[in-house]
Tab-separated table of C-alpha atoms in Angstrom:
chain	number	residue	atom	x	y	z
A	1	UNK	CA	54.995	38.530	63.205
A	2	UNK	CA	57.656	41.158	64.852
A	3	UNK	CA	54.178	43.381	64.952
A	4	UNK	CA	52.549	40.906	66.668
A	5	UNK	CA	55.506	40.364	69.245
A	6	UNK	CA	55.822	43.887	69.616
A	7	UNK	CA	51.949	44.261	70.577
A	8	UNK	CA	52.275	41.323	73.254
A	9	UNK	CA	55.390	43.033	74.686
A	10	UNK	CA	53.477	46.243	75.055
A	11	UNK	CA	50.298	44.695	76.620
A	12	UNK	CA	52.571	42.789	79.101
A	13	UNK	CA	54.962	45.711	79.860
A	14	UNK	CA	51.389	48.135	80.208
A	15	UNK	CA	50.338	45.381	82.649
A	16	UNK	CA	53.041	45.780	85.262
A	17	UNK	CA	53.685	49.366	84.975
A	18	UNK	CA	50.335	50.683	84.468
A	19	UNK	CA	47.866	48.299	86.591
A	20	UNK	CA	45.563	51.667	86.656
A	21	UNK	CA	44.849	51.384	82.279
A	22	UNK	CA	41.026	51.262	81.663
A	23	UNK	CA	39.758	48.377	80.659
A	24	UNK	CA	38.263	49.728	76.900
A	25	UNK	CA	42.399	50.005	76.279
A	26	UNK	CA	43.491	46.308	76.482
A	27	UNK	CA	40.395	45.393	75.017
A	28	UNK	CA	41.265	47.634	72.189
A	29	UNK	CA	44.941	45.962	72.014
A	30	UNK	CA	43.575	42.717	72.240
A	31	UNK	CA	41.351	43.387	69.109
A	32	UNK	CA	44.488	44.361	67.149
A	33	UNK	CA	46.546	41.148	67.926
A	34	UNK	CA	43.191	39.005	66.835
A	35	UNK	CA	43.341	41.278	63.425
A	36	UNK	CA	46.953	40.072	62.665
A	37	UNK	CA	46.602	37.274	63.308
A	38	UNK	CA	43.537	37.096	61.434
A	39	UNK	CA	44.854	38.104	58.024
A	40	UNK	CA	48.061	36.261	58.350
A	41	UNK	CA	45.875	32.919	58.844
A	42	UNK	CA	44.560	34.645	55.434
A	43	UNK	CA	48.051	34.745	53.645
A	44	UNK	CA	48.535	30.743	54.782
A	45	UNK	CA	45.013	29.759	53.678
A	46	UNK	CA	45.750	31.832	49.933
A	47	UNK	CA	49.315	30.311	49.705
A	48	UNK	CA	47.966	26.806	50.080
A	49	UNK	CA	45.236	26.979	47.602
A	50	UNK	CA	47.514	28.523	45.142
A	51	UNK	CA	50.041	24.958	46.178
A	52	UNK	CA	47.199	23.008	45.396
A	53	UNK	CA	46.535	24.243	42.273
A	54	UNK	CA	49.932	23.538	41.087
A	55	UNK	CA	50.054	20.350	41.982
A	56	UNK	CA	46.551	19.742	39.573
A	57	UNK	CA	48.103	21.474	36.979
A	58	UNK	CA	51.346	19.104	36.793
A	59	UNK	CA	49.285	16.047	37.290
A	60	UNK	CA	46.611	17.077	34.401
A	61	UNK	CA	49.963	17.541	32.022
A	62	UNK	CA	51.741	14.599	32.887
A	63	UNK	CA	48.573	12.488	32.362
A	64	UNK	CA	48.528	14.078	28.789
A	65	UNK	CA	52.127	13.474	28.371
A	66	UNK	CA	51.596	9.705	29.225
A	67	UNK	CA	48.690	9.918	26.628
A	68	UNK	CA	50.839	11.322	23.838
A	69	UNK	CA	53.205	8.951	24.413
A	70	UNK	CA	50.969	5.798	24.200
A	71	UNK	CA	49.531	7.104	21.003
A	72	UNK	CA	53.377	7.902	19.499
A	73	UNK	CA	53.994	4.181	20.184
A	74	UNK	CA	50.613	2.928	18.947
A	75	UNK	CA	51.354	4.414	15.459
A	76	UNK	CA	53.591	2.624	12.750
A	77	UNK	CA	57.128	3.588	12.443
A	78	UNK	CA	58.407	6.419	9.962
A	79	UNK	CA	61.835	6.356	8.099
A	80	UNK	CA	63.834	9.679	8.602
A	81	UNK	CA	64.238	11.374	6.235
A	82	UNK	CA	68.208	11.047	5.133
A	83	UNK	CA	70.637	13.110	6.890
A	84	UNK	CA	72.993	15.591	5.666
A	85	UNK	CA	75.720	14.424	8.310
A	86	UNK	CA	78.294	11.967	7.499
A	87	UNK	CA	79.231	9.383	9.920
A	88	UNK	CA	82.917	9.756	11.325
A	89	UNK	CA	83.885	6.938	10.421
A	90	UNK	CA	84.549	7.761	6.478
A	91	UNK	CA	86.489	10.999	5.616
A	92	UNK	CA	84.450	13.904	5.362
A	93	UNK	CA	82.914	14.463	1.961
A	94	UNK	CA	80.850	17.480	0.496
A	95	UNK	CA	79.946	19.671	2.846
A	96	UNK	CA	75.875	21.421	3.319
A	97	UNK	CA	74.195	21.924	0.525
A	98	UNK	CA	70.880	23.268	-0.046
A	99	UNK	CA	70.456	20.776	-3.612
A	100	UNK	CA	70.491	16.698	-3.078
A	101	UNK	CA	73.081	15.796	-4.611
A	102	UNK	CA	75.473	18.249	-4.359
A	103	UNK	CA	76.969	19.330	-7.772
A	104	UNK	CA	80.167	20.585	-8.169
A	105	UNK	CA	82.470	20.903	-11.541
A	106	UNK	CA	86.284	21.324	-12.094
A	107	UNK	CA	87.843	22.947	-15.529
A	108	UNK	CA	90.769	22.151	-16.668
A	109	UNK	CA	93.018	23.712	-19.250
A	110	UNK	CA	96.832	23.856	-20.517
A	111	UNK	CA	99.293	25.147	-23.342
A	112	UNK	CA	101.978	22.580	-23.877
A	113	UNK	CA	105.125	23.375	-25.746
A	114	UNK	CA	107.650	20.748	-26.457
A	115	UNK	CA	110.756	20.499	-28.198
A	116	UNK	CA	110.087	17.058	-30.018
A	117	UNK	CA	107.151	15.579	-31.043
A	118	UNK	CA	105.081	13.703	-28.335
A	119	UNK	CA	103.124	11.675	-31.291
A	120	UNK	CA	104.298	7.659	-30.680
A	121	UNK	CA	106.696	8.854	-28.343
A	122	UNK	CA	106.851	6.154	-25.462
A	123	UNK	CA	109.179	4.870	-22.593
A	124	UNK	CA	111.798	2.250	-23.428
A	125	UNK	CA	111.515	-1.148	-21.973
A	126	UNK	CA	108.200	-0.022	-20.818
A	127	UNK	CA	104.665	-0.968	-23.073
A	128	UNK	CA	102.647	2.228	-22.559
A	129	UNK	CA	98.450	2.323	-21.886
A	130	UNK	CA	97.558	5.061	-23.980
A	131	UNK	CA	96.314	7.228	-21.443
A	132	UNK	CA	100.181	7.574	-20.128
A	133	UNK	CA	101.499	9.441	-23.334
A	134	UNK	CA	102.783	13.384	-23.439
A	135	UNK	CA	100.332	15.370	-23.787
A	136	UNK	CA	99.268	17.323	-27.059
A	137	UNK	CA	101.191	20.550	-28.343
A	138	UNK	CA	99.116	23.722	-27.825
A	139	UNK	CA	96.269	24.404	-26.193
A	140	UNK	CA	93.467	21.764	-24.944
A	141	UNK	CA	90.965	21.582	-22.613
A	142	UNK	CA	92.797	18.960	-20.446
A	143	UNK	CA	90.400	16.681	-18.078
A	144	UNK	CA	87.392	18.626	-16.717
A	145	UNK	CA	84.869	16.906	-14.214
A	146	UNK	CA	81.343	16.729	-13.277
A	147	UNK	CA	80.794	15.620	-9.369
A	148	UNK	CA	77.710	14.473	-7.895
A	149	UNK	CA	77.921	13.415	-4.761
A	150	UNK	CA	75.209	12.375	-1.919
A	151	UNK	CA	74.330	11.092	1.519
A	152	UNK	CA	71.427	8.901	-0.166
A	153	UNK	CA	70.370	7.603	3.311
A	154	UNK	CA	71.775	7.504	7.298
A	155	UNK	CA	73.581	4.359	5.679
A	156	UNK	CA	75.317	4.681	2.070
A	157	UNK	CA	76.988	7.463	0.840
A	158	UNK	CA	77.143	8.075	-3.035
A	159	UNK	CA	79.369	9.557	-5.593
A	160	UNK	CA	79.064	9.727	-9.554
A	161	UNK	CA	82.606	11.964	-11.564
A	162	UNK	CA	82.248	12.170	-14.544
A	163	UNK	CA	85.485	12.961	-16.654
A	164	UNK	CA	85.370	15.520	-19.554
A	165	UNK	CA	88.325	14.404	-22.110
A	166	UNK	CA	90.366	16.541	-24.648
A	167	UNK	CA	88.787	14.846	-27.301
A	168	UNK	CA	85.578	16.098	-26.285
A	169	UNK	CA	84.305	12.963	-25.076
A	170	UNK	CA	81.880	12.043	-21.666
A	171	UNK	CA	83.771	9.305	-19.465
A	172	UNK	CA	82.695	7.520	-16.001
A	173	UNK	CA	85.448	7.899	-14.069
A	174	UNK	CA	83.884	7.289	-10.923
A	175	UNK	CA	80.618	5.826	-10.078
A	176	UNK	CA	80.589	4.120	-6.427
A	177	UNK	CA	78.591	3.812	-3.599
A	178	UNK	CA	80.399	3.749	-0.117
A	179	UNK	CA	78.772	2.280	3.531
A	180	UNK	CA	78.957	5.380	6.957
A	181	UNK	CA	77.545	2.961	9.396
A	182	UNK	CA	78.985	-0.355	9.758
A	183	UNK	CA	80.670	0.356	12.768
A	184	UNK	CA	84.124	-1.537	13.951
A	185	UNK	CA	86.129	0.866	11.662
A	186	UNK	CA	85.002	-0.916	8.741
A	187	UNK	CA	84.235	0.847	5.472
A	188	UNK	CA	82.926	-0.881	2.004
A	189	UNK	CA	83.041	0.864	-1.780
A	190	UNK	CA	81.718	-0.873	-4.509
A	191	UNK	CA	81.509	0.338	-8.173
A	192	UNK	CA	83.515	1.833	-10.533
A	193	UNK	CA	86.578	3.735	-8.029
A	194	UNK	CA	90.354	4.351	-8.468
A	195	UNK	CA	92.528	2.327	-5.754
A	196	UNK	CA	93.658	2.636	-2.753
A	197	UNK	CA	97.143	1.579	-3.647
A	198	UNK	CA	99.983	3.846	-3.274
A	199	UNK	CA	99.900	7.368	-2.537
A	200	UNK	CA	98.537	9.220	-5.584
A	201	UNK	CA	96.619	6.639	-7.585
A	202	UNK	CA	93.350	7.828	-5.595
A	203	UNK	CA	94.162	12.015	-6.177
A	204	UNK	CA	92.088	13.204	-9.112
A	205	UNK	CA	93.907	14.828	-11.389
A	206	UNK	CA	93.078	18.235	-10.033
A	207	UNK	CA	95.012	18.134	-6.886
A	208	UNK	CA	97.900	16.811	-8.014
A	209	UNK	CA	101.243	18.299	-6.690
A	210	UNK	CA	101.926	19.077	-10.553
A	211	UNK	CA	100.324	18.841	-13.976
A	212	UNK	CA	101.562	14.968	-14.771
A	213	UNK	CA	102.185	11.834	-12.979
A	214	UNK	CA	105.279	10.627	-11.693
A	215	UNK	CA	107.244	8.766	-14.669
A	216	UNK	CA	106.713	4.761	-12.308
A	217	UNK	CA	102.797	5.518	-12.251
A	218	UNK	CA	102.571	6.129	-15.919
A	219	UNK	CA	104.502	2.819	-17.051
A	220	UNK	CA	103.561	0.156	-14.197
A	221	UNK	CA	99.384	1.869	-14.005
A	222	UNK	CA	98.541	3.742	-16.552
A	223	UNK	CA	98.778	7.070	-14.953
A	224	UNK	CA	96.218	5.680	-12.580
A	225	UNK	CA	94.518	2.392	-12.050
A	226	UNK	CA	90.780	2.335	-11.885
A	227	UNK	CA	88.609	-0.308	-12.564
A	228	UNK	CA	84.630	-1.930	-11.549
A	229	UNK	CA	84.823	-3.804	-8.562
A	230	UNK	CA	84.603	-3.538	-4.386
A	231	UNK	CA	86.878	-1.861	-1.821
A	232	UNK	CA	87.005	-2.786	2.280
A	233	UNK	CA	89.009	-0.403	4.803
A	234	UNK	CA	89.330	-1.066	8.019
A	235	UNK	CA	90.461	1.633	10.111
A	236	UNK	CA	92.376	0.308	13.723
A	237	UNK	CA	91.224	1.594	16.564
A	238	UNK	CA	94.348	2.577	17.968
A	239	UNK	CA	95.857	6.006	18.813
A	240	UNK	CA	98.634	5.503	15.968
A	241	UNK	CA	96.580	5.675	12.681
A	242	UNK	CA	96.639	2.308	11.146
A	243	UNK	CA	94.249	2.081	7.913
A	244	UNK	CA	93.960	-1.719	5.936
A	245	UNK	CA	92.939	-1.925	2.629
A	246	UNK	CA	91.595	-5.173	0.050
A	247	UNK	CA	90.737	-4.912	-3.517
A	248	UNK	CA	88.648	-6.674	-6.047
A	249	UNK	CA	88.719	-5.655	-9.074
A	250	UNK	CA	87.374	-6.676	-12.769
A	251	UNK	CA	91.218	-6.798	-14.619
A	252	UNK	CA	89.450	-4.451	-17.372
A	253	UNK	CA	91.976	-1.760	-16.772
A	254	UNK	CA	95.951	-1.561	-17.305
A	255	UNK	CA	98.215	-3.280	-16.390
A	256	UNK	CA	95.414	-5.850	-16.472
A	257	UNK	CA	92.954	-6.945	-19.587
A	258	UNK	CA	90.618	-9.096	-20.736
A	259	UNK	CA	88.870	-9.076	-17.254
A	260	UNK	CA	90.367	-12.178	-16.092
A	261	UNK	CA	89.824	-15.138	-13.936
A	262	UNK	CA	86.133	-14.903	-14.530
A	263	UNK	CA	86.093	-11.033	-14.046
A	264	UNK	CA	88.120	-10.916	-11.075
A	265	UNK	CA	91.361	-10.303	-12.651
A	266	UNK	CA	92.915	-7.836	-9.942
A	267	UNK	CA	93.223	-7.934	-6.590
A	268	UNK	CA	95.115	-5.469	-4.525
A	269	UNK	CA	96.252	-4.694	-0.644
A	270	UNK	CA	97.746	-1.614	1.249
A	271	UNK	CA	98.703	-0.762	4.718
A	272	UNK	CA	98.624	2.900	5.832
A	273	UNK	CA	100.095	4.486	9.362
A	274	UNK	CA	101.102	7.616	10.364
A	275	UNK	CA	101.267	10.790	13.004
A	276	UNK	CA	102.532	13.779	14.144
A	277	UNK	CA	105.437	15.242	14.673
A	278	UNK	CA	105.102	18.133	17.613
A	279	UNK	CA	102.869	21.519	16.614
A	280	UNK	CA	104.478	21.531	12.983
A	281	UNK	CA	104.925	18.230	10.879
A	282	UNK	CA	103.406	15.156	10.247
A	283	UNK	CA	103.731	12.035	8.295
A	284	UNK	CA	102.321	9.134	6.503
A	285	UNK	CA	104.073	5.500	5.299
A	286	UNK	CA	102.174	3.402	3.308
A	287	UNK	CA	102.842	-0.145	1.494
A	288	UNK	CA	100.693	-1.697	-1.249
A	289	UNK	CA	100.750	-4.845	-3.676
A	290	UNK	CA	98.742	-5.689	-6.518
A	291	UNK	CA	98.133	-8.776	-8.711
A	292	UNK	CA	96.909	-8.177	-12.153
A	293	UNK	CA	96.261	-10.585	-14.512
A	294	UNK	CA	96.046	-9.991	-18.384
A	295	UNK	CA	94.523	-12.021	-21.382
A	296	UNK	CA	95.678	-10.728	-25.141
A	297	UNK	CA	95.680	-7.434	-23.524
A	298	UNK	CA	96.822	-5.274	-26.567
A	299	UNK	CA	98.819	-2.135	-26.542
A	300	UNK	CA	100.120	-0.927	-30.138
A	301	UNK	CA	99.638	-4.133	-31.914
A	302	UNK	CA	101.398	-6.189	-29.004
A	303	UNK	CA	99.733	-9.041	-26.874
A	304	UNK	CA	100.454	-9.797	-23.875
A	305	UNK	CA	99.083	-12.833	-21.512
A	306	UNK	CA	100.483	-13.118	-18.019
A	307	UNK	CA	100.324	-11.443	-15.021
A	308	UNK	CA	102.049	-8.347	-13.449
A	309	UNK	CA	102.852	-8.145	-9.764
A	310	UNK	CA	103.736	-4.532	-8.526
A	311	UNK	CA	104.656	-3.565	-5.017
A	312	UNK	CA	105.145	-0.241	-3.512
A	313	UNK	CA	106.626	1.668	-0.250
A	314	UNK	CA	105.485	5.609	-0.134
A	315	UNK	CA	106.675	8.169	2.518
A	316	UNK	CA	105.203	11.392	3.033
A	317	UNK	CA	105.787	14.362	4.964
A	318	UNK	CA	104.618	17.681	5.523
A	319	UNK	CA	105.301	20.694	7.640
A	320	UNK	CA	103.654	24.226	8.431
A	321	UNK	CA	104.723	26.182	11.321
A	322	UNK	CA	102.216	25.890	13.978
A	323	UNK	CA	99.959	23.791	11.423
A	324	UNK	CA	99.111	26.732	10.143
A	325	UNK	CA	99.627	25.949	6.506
A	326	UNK	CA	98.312	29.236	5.351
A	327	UNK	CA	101.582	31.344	4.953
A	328	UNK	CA	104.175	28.106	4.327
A	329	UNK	CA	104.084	24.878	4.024
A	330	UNK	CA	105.998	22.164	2.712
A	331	UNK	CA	105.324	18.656	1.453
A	332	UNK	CA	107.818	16.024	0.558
A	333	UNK	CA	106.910	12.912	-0.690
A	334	UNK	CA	108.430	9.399	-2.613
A	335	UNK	CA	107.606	6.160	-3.628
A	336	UNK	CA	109.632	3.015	-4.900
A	337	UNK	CA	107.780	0.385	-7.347
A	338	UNK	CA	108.852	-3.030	-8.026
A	339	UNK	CA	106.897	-4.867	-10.975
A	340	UNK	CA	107.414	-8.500	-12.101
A	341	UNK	CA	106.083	-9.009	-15.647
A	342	UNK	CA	105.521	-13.154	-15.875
A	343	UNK	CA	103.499	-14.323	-19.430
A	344	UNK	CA	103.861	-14.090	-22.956
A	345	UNK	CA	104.602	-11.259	-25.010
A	346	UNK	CA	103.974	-11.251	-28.526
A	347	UNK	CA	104.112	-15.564	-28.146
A	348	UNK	CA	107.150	-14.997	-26.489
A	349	UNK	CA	107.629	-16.033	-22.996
A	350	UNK	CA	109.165	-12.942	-20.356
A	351	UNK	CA	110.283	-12.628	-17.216
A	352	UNK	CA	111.146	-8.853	-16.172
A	353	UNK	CA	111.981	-7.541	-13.056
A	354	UNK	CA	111.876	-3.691	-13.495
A	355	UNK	CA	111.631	-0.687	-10.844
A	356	UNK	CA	111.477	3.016	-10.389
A	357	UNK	CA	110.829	5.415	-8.089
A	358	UNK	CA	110.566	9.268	-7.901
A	359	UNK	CA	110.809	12.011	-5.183
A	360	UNK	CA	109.214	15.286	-5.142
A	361	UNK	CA	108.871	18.517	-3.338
A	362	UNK	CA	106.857	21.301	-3.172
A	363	UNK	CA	106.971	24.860	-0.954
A	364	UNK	CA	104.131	27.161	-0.306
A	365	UNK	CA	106.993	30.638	0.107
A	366	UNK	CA	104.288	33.056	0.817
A	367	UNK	CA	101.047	33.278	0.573
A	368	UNK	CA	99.358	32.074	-2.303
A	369	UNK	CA	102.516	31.128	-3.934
A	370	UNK	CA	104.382	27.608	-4.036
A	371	UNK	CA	107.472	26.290	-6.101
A	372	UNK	CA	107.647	22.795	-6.461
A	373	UNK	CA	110.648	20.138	-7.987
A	374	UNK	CA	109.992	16.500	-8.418
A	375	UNK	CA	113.310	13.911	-9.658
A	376	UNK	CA	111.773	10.455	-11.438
A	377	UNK	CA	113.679	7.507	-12.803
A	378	UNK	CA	113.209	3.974	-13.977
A	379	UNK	CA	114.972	0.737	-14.258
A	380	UNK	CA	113.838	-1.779	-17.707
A	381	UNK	CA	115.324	-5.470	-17.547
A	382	UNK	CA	116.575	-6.914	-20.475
A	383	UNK	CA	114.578	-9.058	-23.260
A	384	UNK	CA	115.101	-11.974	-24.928
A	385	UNK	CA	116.663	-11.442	-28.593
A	386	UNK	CA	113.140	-11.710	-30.063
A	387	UNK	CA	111.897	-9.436	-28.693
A	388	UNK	CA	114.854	-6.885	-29.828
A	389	UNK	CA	113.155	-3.422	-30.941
A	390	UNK	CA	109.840	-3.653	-29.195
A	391	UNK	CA	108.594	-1.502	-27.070
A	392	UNK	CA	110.117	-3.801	-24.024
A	393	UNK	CA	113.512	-3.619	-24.847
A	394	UNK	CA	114.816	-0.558	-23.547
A	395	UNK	CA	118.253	-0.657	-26.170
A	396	UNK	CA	120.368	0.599	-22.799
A	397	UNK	CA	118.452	2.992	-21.351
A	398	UNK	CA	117.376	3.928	-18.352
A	399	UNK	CA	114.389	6.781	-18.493
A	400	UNK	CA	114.946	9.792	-16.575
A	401	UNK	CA	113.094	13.176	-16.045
A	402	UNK	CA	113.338	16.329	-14.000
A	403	UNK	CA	110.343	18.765	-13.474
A	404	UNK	CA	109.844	22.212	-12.063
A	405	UNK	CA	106.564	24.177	-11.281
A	406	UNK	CA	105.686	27.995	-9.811
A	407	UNK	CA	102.213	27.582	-9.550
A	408	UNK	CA	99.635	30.812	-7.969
A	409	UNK	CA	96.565	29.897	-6.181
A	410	UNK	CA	94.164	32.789	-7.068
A	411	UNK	CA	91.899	31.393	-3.782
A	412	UNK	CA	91.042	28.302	-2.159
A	413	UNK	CA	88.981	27.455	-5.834
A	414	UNK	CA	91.691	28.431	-8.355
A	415	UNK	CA	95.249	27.712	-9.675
A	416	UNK	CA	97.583	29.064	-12.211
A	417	UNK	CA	100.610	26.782	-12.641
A	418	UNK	CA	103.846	27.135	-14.816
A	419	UNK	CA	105.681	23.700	-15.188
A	420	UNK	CA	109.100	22.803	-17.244
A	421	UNK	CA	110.768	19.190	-17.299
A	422	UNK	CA	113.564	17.951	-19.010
A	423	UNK	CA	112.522	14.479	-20.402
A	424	UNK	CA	115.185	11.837	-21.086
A	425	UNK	CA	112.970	8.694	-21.185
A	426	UNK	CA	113.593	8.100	-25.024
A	427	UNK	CA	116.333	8.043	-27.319
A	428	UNK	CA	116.254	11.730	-27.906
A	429	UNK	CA	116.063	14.222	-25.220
A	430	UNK	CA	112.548	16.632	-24.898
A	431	UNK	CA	112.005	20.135	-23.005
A	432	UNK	CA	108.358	20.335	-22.449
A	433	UNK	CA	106.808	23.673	-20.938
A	434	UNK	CA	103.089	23.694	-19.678
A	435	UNK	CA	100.961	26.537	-18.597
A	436	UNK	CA	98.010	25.076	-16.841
A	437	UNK	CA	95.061	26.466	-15.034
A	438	UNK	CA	92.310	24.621	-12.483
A	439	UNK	CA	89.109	25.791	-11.196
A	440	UNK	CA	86.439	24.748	-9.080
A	441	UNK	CA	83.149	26.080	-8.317
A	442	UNK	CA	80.320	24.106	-6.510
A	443	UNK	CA	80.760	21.876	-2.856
A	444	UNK	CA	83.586	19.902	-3.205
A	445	UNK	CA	84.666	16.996	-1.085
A	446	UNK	CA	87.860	16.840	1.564
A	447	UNK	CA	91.093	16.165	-0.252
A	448	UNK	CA	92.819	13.676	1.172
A	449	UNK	CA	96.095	14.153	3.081
């Protein structure tokens, strides 16, 4: 275009100062402007058919696109395939895995030396479940697991343990299935699961804080109470964390038996809340109740019909500088239990009010290393005269123990752990020293906090 503007210019300017140029020279500049513009009409006419090809192009796609589309919704619908994500509404469970279900195993071994006997040994104004006795001098296997767990569609989540005992036999210890989309913050369980009561009853063995449970959970549960039935959660949707919790349960397990009430013999409820505490600490609170009824529920010859009411309050806290619990870290936790023991014992007719409670902590020093002490104690009621020299009448005592661990965490999948309590919950005193080890190899769920 300047070309052709500079061409007009010229002819004009050639015009008025040369009036004398021959004729064959504007004819010749007038032939040059016609050949611009000439090819840039051209340019124009090639830049709008390559425009209107386009355009063709975009409608002949978008007609197939329309055509895909009707065909996609003429055909009948196709299930996904189940996901490998888990819904956030459920804590996170085992992680990607190239095998449906995932597989994972945890071994389990100790030495245990003890100054008396732990044969018949039990706990004063307490009737033991047999699964809450010392454990076995020497060495044992302890209890090993099998885990299979599985996302077995977008909907229910699955999870089968099963326990390996030191007698060498193959337990179910867990065996549930578990809802990820209800929505509303609700979650549902139903199977064979431990509960939600309390802080530790739901920790597997394996990540306990040390090698035993606390002395209240091994004479008011068991060591743990799990049992066939259905769990709900509900989960507040609030910025506080706020978790409720409602139990069904069989009554197959201690403290219940004889699966009561028409196999409904247990029913349980717990409250959970808790936060954080700046960059470095947080908490959790927690209260829980639970109703379990008994029929002839036996326990070294003894009967027992009734029920047992048992309430609990748990604190716990934790703190890592930064929240980075990598280097340090500390946890400290309690609980208090109340149990009311209403029936008849051995045909004769109880009432007993009894309590304990226990505080622990442990601190990760350095790096792979953590020290731990935990302080437990219980409170028997007195018995009528009859029932003088059973295993309810506690003769004046009031059980006691103190435990200490050092425990070495080869990696995220191992543990080595030294423990020593002094054990006062029997007539004569006992010094009990464990070495223990823990490994676990396969994907592993979340532990819980």
């Amino acid at each position: 275009m300047r070309r052709l503007m500079n061409a007009a210019a010229l002819a004009g300017l050639t015009s008025i100062c040369s009036p004398a140029f021959a004729d064959d020279d504007l004819s010749s500049i007038r032939a040059e402007i016609d050949a611009m513009r000439s090819e840039y009409q051209s340019r124009i006419s090639e830049l709008e058919a390559r425009l209107a090809e386009a355009e063709s192009r975009a409608a002949n796609a978008e007609a197939t696109a329309n055509s895909a589309q009707r065909a996609v919704a003429a055909a009948p619908a196709v299930v996904p395939a189940p996901r490998q994500t888990v819904a956030a509404s459920r804590p996170a469970r085992t992680g990607d895995n190239a095998f449906n279900p995932a597989i994972s195993v945890v071994l389990n071994g100790q030495y245990t030396a003890s100054s008396e006997d732990p044969d018949g040994v039990g706990m004063p104004g307490f009737a033991l479940d047999e699964e809450a006795g010392r454990p076995e001098r020497g060495f044992n296997l302890g209890e090993s697991e099998v885990v299979l767990t599985a996302n077995i569609d977008p909907t229910l989540y699955g999870n089968l343990t099963f326990a390996l005992t030191p007698e060498g036999e193959v337990e179910v210890e867990e065996a549930y299935i578990q809802t990820t989309a209800l929505g509303g913050g609700v979650t549902l369980r139903g199977g064979r699961l431990f509960s939600g009561i309390g802080y530790l009853n739901e920790v597997h063995g394996h990540n306990w804080s040390f090698s035993d449970q606390p002395l209240p959970y091994r004479a008011f549960l068991g060591g743990q109470y799990g049992d066939d039935g259905v769990q709900m959660r509900w989960l507040a949707p609030l910025d506080q964390y706020v978790e409720f919790g409602a139990e069904l349960y069989k009554g197959d397990s201690f403290p219940a038996g004889g699966a009561a009430n028409g196999g409904t013999g247990t029913q349980a409820v717990w409250v959970r809340t808790g936060g954080d505490i700046g960059d470095s600490s947080s908490w959790l609170a927690s209260a829980s109740y639970m109703n379990a009824e008994a029929e002839d529920r036996e326990i070294d010859g003894s009967l027992f019909t009734g029920s047992e009411t048992l309430g609990i309050v748990s604190f716990v806290y934790k703190w890592a500088p930064g929240g980075n619990r990598r280097d340090r870290n500390l946890t400290l936790s309690g609980e208090y239990f109340f149990d009311t023991m209403d029936g008849d014992y051995d045909a004769v007719a109880v009432n007993l009010d009894r309590s304990g409670w226990y505080a622990q902590g442990v601190y990760q020093f350095r790096r792979r290393w953590s020290a731990g002490l935990r302080y437990a104690a219980m409170s028997p009621d007195n018995v009528p005269a009859a029932l003088a020299g059973s295993a309810l009448d506690a003769d004046g005592l009031d059980p006691w123990a103190v435990t200490a661990l050092l425990e070495f965490d080869t990696s995220e999948f191992g543990r080595l752990r030294a423990q020593f309590t002094h054990d006062e919950t029997g007539p004569i005193e006992n010094d009990e020293f464990r070495l223990q080890y823990t490994v676990i190899y396969g994907p592993h769920s979340a532990h819980r906090y």
